[in-house]
């Protein structure tokens, strides 16, 4: 099941496709998701946690609200293999919530950015989840989020 894209980015602003109006990023729910809660051991995923996450996101669907999912790196992330495990964990997360319209996109953690693994992360998720927008923080402007 592929969801339609609901948002697009132009000049670092988020717009709704339906009416071309800008979206105030502060209106989006920020949902922090610890890597250790998703992946209990290498490639062993916590399906109970992911089911609860899906339920929470479906409640947002019902109230026509949207969220940015913010992966939290709380395990060692220093090697490419670890970055791949991280990416796979959040790709698995995306598969478990694939029918949740409320997910505007994912935040790219600083650790992934510093490893130059952002493109791999976004490309992996985009294979089956083209609708997501990806966000980073912008240290240059002090802005909370920059769309990529």
mmCIF file with all atom_site columns, C-alpha atoms in Angstrom, residues 40-129:
data_model
loop_
_atom_site.group_PDB
_atom_site.id
_atom_site.type_symbol
_atom_site.label_atom_id
_atom_site.label_alt_id
_atom_site.label_comp_id
_atom_site.label_asym_id
_atom_site.label_entity_id
_atom_site.label_seq_id
_atom_site.pdbx_PDB_ins_code
_atom_site.Cartn_x
_atom_site.Cartn_y
_atom_site.Cartn_z
_atom_site.occupancy
_atom_site.B_iso_or_equiv
_atom_site.pdbx_formal_charge
_atom_site.auth_seq_id
_atom_site.auth_comp_id
_atom_site.auth_asym_id
_atom_site.auth_atom_id
_atom_site.pdbx_PDB_model_num
ATOM 1  C CA . UNK A 1 40  ? 16.076 -5.023 20.554 1.00 0.00 ? 40  UNK A CA 1
ATOM 2  C CA . UNK A 1 41  ? 19.091 -6.822 19.046 1.00 0.00 ? 41  UNK A CA 1
ATOM 3  C CA . UNK A 1 42  ? 20.658 -6.643 15.595 1.00 0.00 ? 42  UNK A CA 1
ATOM 4  C CA . UNK A 1 43  ? 17.755 -7.085 13.177 1.00 0.00 ? 43  UNK A CA 1
ATOM 5  C CA . UNK A 1 44  ? 15.379 -8.249 15.942 1.00 0.00 ? 44  UNK A CA 1
ATOM 6  C CA . UNK A 1 45  ? 12.545 -5.739 15.983 1.00 0.00 ? 45  UNK A CA 1
ATOM 7  C CA . UNK A 1 46  ? 10.107 -4.934 18.766 1.00 0.00 ? 46  UNK A CA 1
ATOM 8  C CA . UNK A 1 47  ? 6.798  -5.581 17.024 1.00 0.00 ? 47  UNK A CA 1
ATOM 9  C CA . UNK A 1 48  ? 4.782  -4.776 20.150 1.00 0.00 ? 48  UNK A CA 1
ATOM 10 C CA . UNK A 1 49  ? 6.355  -1.311 20.360 1.00 0.00 ? 49  UNK A CA 1
ATOM 11 C CA . UNK A 1 50  ? 5.792  -0.758 16.633 1.00 0.00 ? 50  UNK A CA 1
ATOM 12 C CA . UNK A 1 51  ? 2.130  -1.778 16.963 1.00 0.00 ? 51  UNK A CA 1
ATOM 13 C CA . UNK A 1 52  ? 1.715  0.799  19.762 1.00 0.00 ? 52  UNK A CA 1
ATOM 14 C CA . UNK A 1 53  ? 3.410  3.430  17.607 1.00 0.00 ? 53  UNK A CA 1
ATOM 15 C CA . UNK A 1 54  ? 1.037  2.627  14.754 1.00 0.00 ? 54  UNK A CA 1
ATOM 16 C CA . UNK A 1 55  ? -1.958 2.993  17.091 1.00 0.00 ? 55  UNK A CA 1
ATOM 17 C CA . UNK A 1 56  ? -0.705 6.408  18.237 1.00 0.00 ? 56  UNK A CA 1
ATOM 18 C CA . UNK A 1 57  ? -0.235 7.539  14.639 1.00 0.00 ? 57  UNK A CA 1
ATOM 19 C CA . UNK A 1 58  ? -3.670 6.248  13.630 1.00 0.00 ? 58  UNK A CA 1
ATOM 20 C CA . UNK A 1 59  ? -5.142 8.488  16.366 1.00 0.00 ? 59  UNK A CA 1
ATOM 21 C CA . UNK A 1 60  ? -3.423 11.422 14.680 1.00 0.00 ? 60  UNK A CA 1
ATOM 22 C CA . UNK A 1 61  ? -4.931 10.244 11.368 1.00 0.00 ? 61  UNK A CA 1
ATOM 23 C CA . UNK A 1 62  ? -8.389 10.394 12.910 1.00 0.00 ? 62  UNK A CA 1
ATOM 24 C CA . UNK A 1 63  ? -7.884 13.966 14.084 1.00 0.00 ? 63  UNK A CA 1
ATOM 25 C CA . UNK A 1 64  ? -6.281 15.037 10.771 1.00 0.00 ? 64  UNK A CA 1
ATOM 26 C CA . UNK A 1 65  ? -2.990 15.907 12.453 1.00 0.00 ? 65  UNK A CA 1
ATOM 27 C CA . UNK A 1 66  ? 0.517  15.182 11.249 1.00 0.00 ? 66  UNK A CA 1
ATOM 28 C CA . UNK A 1 67  ? 3.809  14.122 12.772 1.00 0.00 ? 67  UNK A CA 1
ATOM 29 C CA . UNK A 1 68  ? 7.528  14.169 12.206 1.00 0.00 ? 68  UNK A CA 1
ATOM 30 C CA . UNK A 1 69  ? 9.160  10.964 13.399 1.00 0.00 ? 69  UNK A CA 1
ATOM 31 C CA . UNK A 1 70  ? 12.422 11.670 15.186 1.00 0.00 ? 70  UNK A CA 1
ATOM 32 C CA . UNK A 1 71  ? 14.740 8.660  15.476 1.00 0.00 ? 71  UNK A CA 1
ATOM 33 C CA . UNK A 1 72  ? 16.895 8.853  18.594 1.00 0.00 ? 72  UNK A CA 1
ATOM 34 C CA . UNK A 1 73  ? 20.354 7.294  18.425 1.00 0.00 ? 73  UNK A CA 1
ATOM 35 C CA . UNK A 1 74  ? 20.754 5.617  21.810 1.00 0.00 ? 74  UNK A CA 1
ATOM 36 C CA . UNK A 1 75  ? 23.083 2.825  20.721 1.00 0.00 ? 75  UNK A CA 1
ATOM 37 C CA . UNK A 1 76  ? 26.607 2.981  19.357 1.00 0.00 ? 76  UNK A CA 1
ATOM 38 C CA . UNK A 1 77  ? 26.673 4.465  15.867 1.00 0.00 ? 77  UNK A CA 1
ATOM 39 C CA . UNK A 1 78  ? 30.222 4.787  14.582 1.00 0.00 ? 78  UNK A CA 1
ATOM 40 C CA . UNK A 1 79  ? 30.588 2.367  11.695 1.00 0.00 ? 79  UNK A CA 1
ATOM 41 C CA . UNK A 1 80  ? 28.909 1.972  8.340  1.00 0.00 ? 80  UNK A CA 1
ATOM 42 C CA . UNK A 1 81  ? 27.564 -1.401 9.499  1.00 0.00 ? 81  UNK A CA 1
ATOM 43 C CA . UNK A 1 82  ? 25.931 0.282  12.504 1.00 0.00 ? 82  UNK A CA 1
ATOM 44 C CA . UNK A 1 83  ? 24.511 3.016  10.246 1.00 0.00 ? 83  UNK A CA 1
ATOM 45 C CA . UNK A 1 84  ? 23.047 0.293  8.057  1.00 0.00 ? 84  UNK A CA 1
ATOM 46 C CA . UNK A 1 85  ? 21.467 -1.412 11.088 1.00 0.00 ? 85  UNK A CA 1
ATOM 47 C CA . UNK A 1 86  ? 20.007 1.940  12.143 1.00 0.00 ? 86  UNK A CA 1
ATOM 48 C CA . UNK A 1 87  ? 18.642 2.575  8.659  1.00 0.00 ? 87  UNK A CA 1
ATOM 49 C CA . UNK A 1 88  ? 17.180 -0.920 8.425  1.00 0.00 ? 88  UNK A CA 1
ATOM 50 C CA . UNK A 1 89  ? 15.499 -0.511 11.820 1.00 0.00 ? 89  UNK A CA 1
ATOM 51 C CA . UNK A 1 90  ? 13.763 2.677  10.722 1.00 0.00 ? 90  UNK A CA 1
ATOM 52 C CA . UNK A 1 91  ? 12.922 1.248  7.319  1.00 0.00 ? 91  UNK A CA 1
ATOM 53 C CA . UNK A 1 92  ? 11.248 -1.608 9.211  1.00 0.00 ? 92  UNK A CA 1
ATOM 54 C CA . UNK A 1 93  ? 9.464  1.008  11.318 1.00 0.00 ? 93  UNK A CA 1
ATOM 55 C CA . UNK A 1 94  ? 8.218  2.693  8.133  1.00 0.00 ? 94  UNK A CA 1
ATOM 56 C CA . UNK A 1 95  ? 6.872  -0.648 6.890  1.00 0.00 ? 95  UNK A CA 1
ATOM 57 C CA . UNK A 1 96  ? 4.935  -1.166 10.119 1.00 0.00 ? 96  UNK A CA 1
ATOM 58 C CA . UNK A 1 97  ? 3.315  2.273  9.902  1.00 0.00 ? 97  UNK A CA 1
ATOM 59 C CA . UNK A 1 98  ? 2.907  2.341  6.125  1.00 0.00 ? 98  UNK A CA 1
ATOM 60 C CA . UNK A 1 99  ? -0.826 3.032  6.307  1.00 0.00 ? 99  UNK A CA 1
ATOM 61 C CA . UNK A 1 100 ? -0.502 6.008  8.675  1.00 0.00 ? 100 UNK A CA 1
ATOM 62 C CA . UNK A 1 101 ? -1.337 9.123  6.688  1.00 0.00 ? 101 UNK A CA 1
ATOM 63 C CA . UNK A 1 102 ? -0.294 11.274 9.658  1.00 0.00 ? 102 UNK A CA 1
ATOM 64 C CA . UNK A 1 103 ? 3.435  10.749 9.075  1.00 0.00 ? 103 UNK A CA 1
ATOM 65 C CA . UNK A 1 104 ? 4.785  13.766 7.218  1.00 0.00 ? 104 UNK A CA 1
ATOM 66 C CA . UNK A 1 105 ? 8.305  12.426 7.347  1.00 0.00 ? 105 UNK A CA 1
ATOM 67 C CA . UNK A 1 106 ? 11.429 11.588 9.272  1.00 0.00 ? 106 UNK A CA 1
ATOM 68 C CA . UNK A 1 107 ? 14.063 13.693 10.966 1.00 0.00 ? 107 UNK A CA 1
ATOM 69 C CA . UNK A 1 108 ? 17.647 12.710 10.094 1.00 0.00 ? 108 UNK A CA 1
ATOM 70 C CA . UNK A 1 109 ? 19.684 12.434 13.315 1.00 0.00 ? 109 UNK A CA 1
ATOM 71 C CA . UNK A 1 110 ? 22.905 14.398 13.571 1.00 0.00 ? 110 UNK A CA 1
ATOM 72 C CA . UNK A 1 111 ? 24.920 11.174 13.905 1.00 0.00 ? 111 UNK A CA 1
ATOM 73 C CA . UNK A 1 112 ? 23.682 9.977  10.496 1.00 0.00 ? 112 UNK A CA 1
ATOM 74 C CA . UNK A 1 113 ? 24.406 13.375 8.959  1.00 0.00 ? 113 UNK A CA 1
ATOM 75 C CA . UNK A 1 114 ? 27.940 13.443 10.378 1.00 0.00 ? 114 UNK A CA 1
ATOM 76 C CA . UNK A 1 115 ? 28.642 10.001 8.889  1.00 0.00 ? 115 UNK A CA 1
ATOM 77 C CA . UNK A 1 116 ? 27.475 11.250 5.470  1.00 0.00 ? 116 UNK A CA 1
ATOM 78 C CA . UNK A 1 117 ? 24.830 8.532  5.549  1.00 0.00 ? 117 UNK A CA 1
ATOM 79 C CA . UNK A 1 118 ? 21.840 10.821 4.981  1.00 0.00 ? 118 UNK A CA 1
ATOM 80 C CA . UNK A 1 119 ? 21.409 9.916  1.330  1.00 0.00 ? 119 UNK A CA 1
ATOM 81 C CA . UNK A 1 120 ? 21.539 6.202  2.053  1.00 0.00 ? 120 UNK A CA 1
ATOM 82 C CA . UNK A 1 121 ? 18.948 6.608  4.824  1.00 0.00 ? 121 UNK A CA 1
ATOM 83 C CA . UNK A 1 122 ? 16.534 8.598  2.666  1.00 0.00 ? 122 UNK A CA 1
ATOM 84 C CA . UNK A 1 123 ? 16.999 6.415  -0.414 1.00 0.00 ? 123 UNK A CA 1
ATOM 85 C CA . UNK A 1 124 ? 16.371 3.240  1.589  1.00 0.00 ? 124 UNK A CA 1
ATOM 86 C CA . UNK A 1 125 ? 13.105 4.556  3.009  1.00 0.00 ? 125 UNK A CA 1
ATOM 87 C CA . UNK A 1 126 ? 12.016 6.140  -0.294 1.00 0.00 ? 126 UNK A CA 1
ATOM 88 C CA . UNK A 1 127 ? 11.991 2.781  -2.092 1.00 0.00 ? 127 UNK A CA 1
ATOM 89 C CA . UNK A 1 128 ? 8.559  2.031  -0.617 1.00 0.00 ? 128 UNK A CA 1
ATOM 90 C CA . UNK A 1 129 ? 7.728  5.310  1.130  1.00 0.00 ? 129 UNK A CA 1
#
